[in-house]
Short mmCIF file of C-alpha atoms and ligand atoms in Angstrom, two decimals:
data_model
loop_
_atom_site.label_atom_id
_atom_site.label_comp_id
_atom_site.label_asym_id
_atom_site.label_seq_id
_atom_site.Cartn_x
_atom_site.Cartn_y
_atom_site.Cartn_z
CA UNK W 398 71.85 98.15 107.73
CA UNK W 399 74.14 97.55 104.80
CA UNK W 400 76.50 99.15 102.96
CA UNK W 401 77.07 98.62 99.02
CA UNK W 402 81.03 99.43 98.98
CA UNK W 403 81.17 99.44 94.94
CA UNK W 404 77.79 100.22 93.03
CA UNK W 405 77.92 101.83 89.20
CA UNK W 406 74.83 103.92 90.00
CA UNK W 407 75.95 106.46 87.22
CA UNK W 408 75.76 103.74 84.45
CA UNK W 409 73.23 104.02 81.74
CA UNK W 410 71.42 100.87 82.91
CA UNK W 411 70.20 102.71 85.69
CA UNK W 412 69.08 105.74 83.49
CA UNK W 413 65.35 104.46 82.93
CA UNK W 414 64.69 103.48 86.09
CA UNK W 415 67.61 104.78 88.86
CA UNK W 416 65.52 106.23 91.77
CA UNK W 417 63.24 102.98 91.53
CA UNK W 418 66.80 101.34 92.22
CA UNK W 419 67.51 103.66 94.97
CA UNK W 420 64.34 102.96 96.82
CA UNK W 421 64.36 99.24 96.29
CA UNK W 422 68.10 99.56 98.00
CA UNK W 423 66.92 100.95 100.82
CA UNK W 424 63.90 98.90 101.21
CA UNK W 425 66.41 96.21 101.15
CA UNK W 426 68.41 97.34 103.88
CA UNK W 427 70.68 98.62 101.67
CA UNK W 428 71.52 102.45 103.75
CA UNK W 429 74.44 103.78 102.01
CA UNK W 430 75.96 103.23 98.51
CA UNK W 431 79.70 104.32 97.12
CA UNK W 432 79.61 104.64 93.24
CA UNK W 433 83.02 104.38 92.19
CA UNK W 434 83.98 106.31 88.60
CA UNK W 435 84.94 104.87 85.42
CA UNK W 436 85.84 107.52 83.24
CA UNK W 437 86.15 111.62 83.38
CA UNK W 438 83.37 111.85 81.23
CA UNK W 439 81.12 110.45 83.73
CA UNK W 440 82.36 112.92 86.82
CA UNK W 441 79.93 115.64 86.25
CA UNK W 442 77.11 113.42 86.31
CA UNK W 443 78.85 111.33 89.33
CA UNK W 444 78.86 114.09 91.49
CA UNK W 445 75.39 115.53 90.51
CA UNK W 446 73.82 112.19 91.54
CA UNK W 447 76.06 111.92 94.71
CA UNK W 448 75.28 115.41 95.44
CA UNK W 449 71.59 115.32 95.49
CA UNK W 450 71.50 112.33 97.92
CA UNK W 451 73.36 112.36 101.53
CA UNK W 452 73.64 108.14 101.57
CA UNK W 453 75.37 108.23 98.38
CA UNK W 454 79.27 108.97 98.09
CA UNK W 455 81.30 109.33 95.20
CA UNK W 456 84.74 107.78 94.43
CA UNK W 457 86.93 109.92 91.18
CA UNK W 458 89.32 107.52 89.33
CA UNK W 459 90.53 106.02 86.23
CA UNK W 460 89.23 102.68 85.35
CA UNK W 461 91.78 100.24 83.40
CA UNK W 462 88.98 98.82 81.21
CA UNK W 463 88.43 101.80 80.05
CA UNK W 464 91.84 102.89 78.60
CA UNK W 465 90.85 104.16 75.47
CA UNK W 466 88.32 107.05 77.36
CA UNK W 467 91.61 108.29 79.64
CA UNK W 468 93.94 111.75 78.30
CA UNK W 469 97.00 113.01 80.32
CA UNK W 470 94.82 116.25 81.26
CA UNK W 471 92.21 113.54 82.84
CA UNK W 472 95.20 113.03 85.70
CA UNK W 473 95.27 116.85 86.17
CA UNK W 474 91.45 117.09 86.01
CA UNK W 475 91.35 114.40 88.81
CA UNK W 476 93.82 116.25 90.73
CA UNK W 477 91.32 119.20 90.52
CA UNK W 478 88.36 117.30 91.41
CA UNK W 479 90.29 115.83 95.05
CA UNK W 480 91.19 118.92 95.64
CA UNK W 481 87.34 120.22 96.31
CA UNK W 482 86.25 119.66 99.67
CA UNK W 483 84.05 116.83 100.40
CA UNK W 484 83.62 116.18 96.88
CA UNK W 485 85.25 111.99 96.83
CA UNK W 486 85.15 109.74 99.53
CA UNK W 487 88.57 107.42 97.73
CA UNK W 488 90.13 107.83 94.46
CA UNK W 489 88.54 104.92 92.34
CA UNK W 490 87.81 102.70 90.36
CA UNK W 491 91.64 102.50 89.61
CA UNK W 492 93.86 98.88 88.86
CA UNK W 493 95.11 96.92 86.81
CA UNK W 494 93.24 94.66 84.30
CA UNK W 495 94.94 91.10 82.53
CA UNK W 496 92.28 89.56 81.50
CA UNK W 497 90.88 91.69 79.12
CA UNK W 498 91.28 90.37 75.46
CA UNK W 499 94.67 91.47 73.82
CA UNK W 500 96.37 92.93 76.83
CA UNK W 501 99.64 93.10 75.05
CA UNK W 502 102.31 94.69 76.64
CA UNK W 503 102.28 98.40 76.00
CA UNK W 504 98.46 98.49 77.72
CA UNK W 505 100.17 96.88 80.26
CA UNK W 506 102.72 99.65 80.57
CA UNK W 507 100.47 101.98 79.98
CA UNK W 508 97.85 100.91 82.78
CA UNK W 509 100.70 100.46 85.58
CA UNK W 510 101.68 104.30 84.41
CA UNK W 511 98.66 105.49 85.29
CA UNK W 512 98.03 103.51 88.50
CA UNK W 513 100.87 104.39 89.93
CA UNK W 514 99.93 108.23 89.32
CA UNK W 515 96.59 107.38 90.70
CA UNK W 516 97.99 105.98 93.92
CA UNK W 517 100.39 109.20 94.46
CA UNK W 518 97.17 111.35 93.98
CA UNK W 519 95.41 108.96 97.12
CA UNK W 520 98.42 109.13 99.48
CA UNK W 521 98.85 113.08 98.72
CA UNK W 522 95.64 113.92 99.42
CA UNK W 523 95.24 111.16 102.01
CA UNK W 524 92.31 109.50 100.22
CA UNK W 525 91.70 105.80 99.94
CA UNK W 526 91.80 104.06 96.96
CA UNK W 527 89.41 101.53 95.42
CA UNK W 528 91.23 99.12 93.16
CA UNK W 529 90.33 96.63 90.07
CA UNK W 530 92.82 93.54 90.36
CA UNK W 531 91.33 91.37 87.22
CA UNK W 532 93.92 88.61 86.89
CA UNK W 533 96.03 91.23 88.55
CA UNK W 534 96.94 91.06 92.32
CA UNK W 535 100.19 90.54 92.60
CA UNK W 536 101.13 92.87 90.33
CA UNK W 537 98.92 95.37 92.08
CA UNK W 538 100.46 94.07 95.63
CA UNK W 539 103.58 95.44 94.27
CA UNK W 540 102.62 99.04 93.16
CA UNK W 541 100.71 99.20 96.39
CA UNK W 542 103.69 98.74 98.26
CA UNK W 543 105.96 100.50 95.84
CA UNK W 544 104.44 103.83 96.60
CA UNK W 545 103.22 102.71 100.49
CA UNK W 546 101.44 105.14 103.34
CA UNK W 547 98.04 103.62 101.16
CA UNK W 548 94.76 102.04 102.29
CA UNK W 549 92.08 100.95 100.56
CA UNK W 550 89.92 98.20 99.13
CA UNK W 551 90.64 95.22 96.35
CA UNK W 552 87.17 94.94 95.16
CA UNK W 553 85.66 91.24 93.84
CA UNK W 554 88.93 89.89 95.52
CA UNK W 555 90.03 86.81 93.68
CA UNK W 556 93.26 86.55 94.93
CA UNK W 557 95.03 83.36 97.46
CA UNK W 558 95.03 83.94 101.40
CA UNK W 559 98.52 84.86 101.34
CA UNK W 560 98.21 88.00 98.87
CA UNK W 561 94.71 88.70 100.93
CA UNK W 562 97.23 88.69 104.16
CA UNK W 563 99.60 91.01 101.98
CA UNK W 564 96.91 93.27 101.75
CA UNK W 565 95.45 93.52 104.96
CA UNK W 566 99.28 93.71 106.47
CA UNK W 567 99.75 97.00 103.67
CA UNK W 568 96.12 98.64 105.51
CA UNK W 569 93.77 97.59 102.56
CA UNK W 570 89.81 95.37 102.72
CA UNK W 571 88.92 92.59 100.82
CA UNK W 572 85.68 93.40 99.20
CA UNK W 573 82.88 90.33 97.88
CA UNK W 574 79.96 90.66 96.10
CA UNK W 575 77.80 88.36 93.83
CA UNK W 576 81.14 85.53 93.65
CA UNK W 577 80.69 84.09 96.51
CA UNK W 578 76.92 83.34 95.96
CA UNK W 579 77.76 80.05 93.62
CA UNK W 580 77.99 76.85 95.36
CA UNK W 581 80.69 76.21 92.67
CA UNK W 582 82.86 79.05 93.97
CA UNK W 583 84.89 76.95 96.14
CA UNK W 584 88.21 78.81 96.10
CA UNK W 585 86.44 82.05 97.18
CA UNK W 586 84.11 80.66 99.33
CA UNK W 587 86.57 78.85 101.58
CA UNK W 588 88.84 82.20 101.52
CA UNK W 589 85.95 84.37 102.72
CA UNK W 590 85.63 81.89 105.88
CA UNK W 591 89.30 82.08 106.80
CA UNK W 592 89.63 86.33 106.63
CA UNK W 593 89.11 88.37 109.78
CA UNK W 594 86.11 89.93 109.33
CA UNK W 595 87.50 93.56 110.05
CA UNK W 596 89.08 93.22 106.61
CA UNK W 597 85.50 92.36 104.71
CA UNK W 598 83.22 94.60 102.55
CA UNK W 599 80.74 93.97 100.59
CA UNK W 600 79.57 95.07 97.28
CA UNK W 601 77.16 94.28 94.15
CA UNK W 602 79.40 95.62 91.33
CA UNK W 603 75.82 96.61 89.84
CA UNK W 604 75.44 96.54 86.97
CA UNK W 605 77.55 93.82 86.04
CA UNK W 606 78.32 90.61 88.89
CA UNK W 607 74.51 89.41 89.13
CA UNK W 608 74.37 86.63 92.15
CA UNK W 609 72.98 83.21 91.63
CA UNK W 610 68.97 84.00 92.83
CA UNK W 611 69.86 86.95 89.81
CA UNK W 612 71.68 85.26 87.11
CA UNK W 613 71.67 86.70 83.62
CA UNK W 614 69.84 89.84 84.92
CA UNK W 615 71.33 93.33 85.49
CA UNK W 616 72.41 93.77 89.04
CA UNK W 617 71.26 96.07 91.22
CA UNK W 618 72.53 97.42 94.93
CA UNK W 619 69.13 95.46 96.87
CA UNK W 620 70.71 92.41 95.36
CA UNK W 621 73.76 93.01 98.15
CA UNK W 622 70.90 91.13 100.43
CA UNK W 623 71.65 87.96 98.64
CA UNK W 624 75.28 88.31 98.89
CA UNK W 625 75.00 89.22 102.73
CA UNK W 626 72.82 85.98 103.61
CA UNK W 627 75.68 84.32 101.60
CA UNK W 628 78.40 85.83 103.71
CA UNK W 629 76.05 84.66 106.59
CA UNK W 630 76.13 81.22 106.34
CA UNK W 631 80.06 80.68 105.60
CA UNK W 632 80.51 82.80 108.96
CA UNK W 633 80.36 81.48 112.45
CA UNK W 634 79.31 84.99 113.84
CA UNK W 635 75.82 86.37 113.63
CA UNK W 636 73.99 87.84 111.08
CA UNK W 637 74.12 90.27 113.37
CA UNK W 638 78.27 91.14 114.60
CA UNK W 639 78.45 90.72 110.42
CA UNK W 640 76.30 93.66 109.14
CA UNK W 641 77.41 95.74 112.53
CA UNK W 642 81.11 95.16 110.88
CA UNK W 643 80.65 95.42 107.45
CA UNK W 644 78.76 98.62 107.97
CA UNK W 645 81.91 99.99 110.36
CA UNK W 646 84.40 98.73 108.14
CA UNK W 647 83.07 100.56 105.02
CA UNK W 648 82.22 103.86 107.31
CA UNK W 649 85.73 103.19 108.67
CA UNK W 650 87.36 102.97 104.97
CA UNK W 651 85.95 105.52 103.58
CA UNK W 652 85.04 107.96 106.38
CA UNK W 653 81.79 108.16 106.36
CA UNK W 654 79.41 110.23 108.73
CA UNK W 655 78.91 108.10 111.75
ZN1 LIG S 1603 83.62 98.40 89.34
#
């Protein structure tokens, strides 16, 4: 049994065809999926998907891609929204992004702002938090432990083995997905060999992140097989101990029913 940690479900791509995708998931193994938000004008349709399906949980954030979408009364909206029982399982997709083009410096400003708010919402209502760290992690290290009493997950880590032992030390995952499935991905390949595996998730990013059996295609949550056989074969443990803790450390994370 596997666990997709970070699966865009609610995206349009998935419109045409999404319970298809759902049952090709769990043919694959793939039991339980979190679909983490972009944007508030997505939430209504987040949580009527999450909702109507008990192996699907919902994450409510601010994405920092999507800057242009976000208003001040989003914040108090989100506050609202974590406030309903049972409604989010973290407070996500939230980050910082420096890689995307023209990041000039009052984006910058502006993304940290809302981070940081983001991150007080998660420790006040004692959520986790799922966080983008494009080009980012140190930077995101530092609000992390700015605010502190946090846990969560750095999704697609890209990061060294130091700021991964940063993170783990501050409570958070590292999560993986279709990265480490390229025989060219040295750096990240060698890293996910050297982490504990108590501190690994894993995750297709669907629709975007395709593995290597799926380049060029859209990405869907069965696809997490490919990225688990991956996982497999840079680990000493079995194939076994590895989706046994995978699956715990996401239900762990996140809270999940047992
Ligand atoms: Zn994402």
């Amino acid at each position: 049994m596997l666990v997709d940690s970070h699966c865009h479900l609610d995206h349009d791509d998935f419109d045409a065809d999404r319970a298809a995708v759902i049952s090709r998931a769990h043919a694959a193994g793939v039991r339980r999926i979190v679909v983490p938000a972009t944007h508030a004008a997505n939430w209504t349709r987040l949580q009527r998907l999450c909702t109507a399906r008990e192996n699907i949980f919902a994450a409510y954030g601010l994405h920092p891609c999507f800057m242009q979408h976000h208003s001040d009364a989003d914040l108090e909206l989100l506050e609202r929204v974590l406030t309903r029982p049972d409604t989010a399982v973290a407070v996500g997709e939230i980050g910082l992004d420096r890689v995307l083009p023209n990041p000039d410096e009052s984006s910058q400003i502006a993304q940290l702002k809302l981070f940081d708010a983001q991150l007080h919402l998660a420790r006040a209502h004692a959520l986790p938090v799922i966080v983008h760290a494009r080009g980012a992690v140190e930077a995101v290290i530092h609000a992390i432990r700015r605010v502190g009493n946090l846990n969560g997950v750095v999704h697609c880590y890209s990061g060294s083995l130091e700021q991964a032992r940063q993170l783990i030390d501050l409570g958070f995952m590292l999560s993986f997905g279709g990265a480490i499935t390229y025989s060219r991905a040295h750096r990240i390949r060698k890293l996910v060999r050297q982490l504990p595996l108590d501190a690994i998730l894993l995750e297709t990013d669907s629709p975007d992140q395709p593995d290597s059996e799926h380049k060029g295609q859209r990405n869907e949550p069965a696809h997490l097989l490919s990225v688990f056989n991956v996982l497999c074969e840079l680990r000493t443990e079995s194939s076994d101990t590895i989706a046994q803790r995978c699956y715990a450390n996401t239900t762990r994370l996140f809270n999940l029913p047992q």
